[in-house]
CSV table of C-alpha atoms in Angstrom, one decimal:
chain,number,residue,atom,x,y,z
I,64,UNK,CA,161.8,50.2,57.6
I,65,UNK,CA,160.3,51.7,60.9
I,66,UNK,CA,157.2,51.4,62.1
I,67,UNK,CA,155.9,54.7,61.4
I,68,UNK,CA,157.4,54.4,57.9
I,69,UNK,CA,155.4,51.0,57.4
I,70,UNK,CA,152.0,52.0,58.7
I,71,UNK,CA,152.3,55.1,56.4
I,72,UNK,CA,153.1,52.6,53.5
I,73,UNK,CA,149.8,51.0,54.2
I,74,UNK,CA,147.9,53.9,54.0
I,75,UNK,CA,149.0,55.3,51.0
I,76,UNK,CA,148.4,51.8,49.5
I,77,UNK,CA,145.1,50.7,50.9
I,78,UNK,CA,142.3,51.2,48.5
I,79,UNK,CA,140.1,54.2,50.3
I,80,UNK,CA,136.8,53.4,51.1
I,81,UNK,CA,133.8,55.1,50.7
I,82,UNK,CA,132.0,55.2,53.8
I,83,UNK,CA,129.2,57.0,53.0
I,84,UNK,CA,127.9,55.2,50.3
I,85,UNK,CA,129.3,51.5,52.5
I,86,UNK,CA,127.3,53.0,55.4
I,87,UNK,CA,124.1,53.6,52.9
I,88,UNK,CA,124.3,49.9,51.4
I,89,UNK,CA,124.5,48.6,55.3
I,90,UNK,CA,121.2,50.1,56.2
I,91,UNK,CA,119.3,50.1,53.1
I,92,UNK,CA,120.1,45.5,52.7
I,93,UNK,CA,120.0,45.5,56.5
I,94,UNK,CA,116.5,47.2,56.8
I,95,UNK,CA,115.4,44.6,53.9
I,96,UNK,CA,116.5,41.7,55.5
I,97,UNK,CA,114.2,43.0,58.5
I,98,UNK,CA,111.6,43.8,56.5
I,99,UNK,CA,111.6,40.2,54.9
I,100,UNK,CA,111.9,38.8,58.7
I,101,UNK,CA,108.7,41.0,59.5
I,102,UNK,CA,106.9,39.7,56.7
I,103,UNK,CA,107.7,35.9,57.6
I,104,UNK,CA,106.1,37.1,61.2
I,105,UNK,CA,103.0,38.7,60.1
I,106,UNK,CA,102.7,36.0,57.7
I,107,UNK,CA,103.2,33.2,60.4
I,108,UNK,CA,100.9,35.4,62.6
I,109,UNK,CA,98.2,34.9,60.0
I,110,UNK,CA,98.6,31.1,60.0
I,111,UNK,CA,97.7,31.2,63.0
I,112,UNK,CA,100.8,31.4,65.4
I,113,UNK,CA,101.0,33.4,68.6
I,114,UNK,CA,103.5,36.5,68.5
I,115,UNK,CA,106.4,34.7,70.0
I,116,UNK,CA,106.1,31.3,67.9
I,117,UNK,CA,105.8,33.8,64.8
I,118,UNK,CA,109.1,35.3,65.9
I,119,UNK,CA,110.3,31.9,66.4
I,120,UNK,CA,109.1,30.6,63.0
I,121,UNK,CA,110.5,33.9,61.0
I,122,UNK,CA,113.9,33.5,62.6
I,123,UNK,CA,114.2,29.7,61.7
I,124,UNK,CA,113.2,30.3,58.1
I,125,UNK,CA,115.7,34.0,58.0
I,126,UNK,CA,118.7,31.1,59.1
I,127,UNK,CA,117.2,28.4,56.5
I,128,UNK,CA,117.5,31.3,53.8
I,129,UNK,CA,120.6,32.7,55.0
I,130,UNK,CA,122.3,28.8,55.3
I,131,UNK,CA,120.7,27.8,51.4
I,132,UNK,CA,122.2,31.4,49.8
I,133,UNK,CA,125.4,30.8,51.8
I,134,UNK,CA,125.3,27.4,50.5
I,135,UNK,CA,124.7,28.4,46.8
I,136,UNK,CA,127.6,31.0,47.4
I,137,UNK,CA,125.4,33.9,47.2
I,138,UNK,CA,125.0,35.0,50.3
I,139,UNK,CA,128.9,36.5,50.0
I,140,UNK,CA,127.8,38.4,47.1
I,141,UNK,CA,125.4,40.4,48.5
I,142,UNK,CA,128.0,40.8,51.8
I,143,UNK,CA,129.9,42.4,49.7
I,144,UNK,CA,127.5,45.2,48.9
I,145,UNK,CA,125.6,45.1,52.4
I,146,UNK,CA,128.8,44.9,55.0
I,147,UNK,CA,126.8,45.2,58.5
I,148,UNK,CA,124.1,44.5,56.7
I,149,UNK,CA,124.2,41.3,56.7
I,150,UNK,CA,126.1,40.3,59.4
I,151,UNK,CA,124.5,41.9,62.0
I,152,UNK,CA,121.3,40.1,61.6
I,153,UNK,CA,120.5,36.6,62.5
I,154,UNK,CA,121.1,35.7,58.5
I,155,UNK,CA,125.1,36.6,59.3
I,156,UNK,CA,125.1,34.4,62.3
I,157,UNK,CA,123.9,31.5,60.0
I,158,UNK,CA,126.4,32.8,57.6
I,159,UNK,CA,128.9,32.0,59.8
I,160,UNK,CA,127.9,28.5,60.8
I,161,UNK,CA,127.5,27.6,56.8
I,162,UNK,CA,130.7,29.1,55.7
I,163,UNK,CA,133.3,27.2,56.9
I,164,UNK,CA,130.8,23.9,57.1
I,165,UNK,CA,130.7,24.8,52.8
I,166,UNK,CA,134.5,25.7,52.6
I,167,UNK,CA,135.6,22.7,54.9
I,168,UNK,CA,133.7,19.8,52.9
I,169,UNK,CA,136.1,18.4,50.8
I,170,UNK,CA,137.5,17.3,54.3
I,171,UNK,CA,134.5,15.0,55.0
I,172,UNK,CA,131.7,14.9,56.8
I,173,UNK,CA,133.4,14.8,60.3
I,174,UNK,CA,136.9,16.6,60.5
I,175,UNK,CA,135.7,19.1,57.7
I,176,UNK,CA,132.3,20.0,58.1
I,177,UNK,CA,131.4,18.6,61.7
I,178,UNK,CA,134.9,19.9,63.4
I,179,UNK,CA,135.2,23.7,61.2
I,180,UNK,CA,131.4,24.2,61.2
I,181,UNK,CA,131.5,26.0,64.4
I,182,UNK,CA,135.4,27.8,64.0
I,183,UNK,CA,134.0,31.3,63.6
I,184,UNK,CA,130.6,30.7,65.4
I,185,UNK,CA,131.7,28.8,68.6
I,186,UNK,CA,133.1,31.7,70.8
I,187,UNK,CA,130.1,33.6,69.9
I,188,UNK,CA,128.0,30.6,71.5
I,189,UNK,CA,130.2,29.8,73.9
I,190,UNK,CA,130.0,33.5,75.3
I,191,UNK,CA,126.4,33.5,74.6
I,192,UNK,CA,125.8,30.8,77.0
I,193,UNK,CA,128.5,31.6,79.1
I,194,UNK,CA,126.8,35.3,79.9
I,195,UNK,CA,123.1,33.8,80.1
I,196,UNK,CA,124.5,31.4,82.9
I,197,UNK,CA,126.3,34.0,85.0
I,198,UNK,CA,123.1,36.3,84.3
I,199,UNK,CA,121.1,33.7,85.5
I,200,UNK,CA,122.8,32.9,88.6
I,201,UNK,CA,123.0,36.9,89.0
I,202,UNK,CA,119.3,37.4,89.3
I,203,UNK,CA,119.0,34.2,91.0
I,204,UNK,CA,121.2,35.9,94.0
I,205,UNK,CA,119.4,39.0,93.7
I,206,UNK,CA,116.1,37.3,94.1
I,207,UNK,CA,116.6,35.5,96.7
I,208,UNK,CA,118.6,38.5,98.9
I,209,UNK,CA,115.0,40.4,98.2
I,210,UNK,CA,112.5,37.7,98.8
I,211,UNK,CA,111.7,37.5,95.0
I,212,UNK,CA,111.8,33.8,94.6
């Protein structure tokens, strides 16, 4: 079987998907999960945080939600409807801390949980310090070539 013949094998196979309504799921669970996260921030607000500590606060409890739901195995379900919608958000970045720290267990504490905990989210951190430290020393150069600093 060629190549061609294969990849045409696959596509006659594969289940179709249907974007549109995928695409309207997404944005509908997405825009809830943003509305919740606003909610935790006016509601922080009102208790009597600043505007950046209320961010702070409503992230914390979005990944506390999103770790418990992932830990009850019902954070999958609703991935399963939402797509993007949940993994674009700060609750799919907890997701994918939780997940593997959940799946892993039965490993123990240390080479299950402690070493897989971090399989799907540590290039994602690793980049993510990786860039702020080479922006860092970026605008660092830049300010002291223009007499910022």
């Amino acid at each position: 079987m060629t190549e061609r013949e294969y990849e045409k094998l696959v596509a006659e196979l594969s289940p179709k998907s249907p974007l549109w309504r995928d695409c309207l799921n997404a944005f509908w669970i997405g825009g809830l999960i943003c509305t919740v996260g606003q909610f935790f921030i006016n509601w922080y607000s009102n208790l009597g945080l600043d505007r950046e500590n209320a961010g702070t606060a409503a992230s914390m409890t979005l990944v506390a939600i999103s770790a418990v739901l992932t830990g009850l195995s019902l954070y999958d379900n609703i991935a399963k409807h939402a797509g993007a919608g949940t993994l674009v958000p700060i609750t799919g970045f907890a997701n994918s801390v939780a997940a593997p720290a959940v799946e892993f267990k039965t490993e123990g504490f240390i080479l299950g949980v402690g070493a897989k905990m971090f399989t799907i989210a540590g290039p994602v951190i690793v980049y993510g310090v990786s860039a702020s430290v080479v922006y860092g020393f970026v605008y660092w150069i830049t300010q002291m070539i223009t007499g910022g600093l």
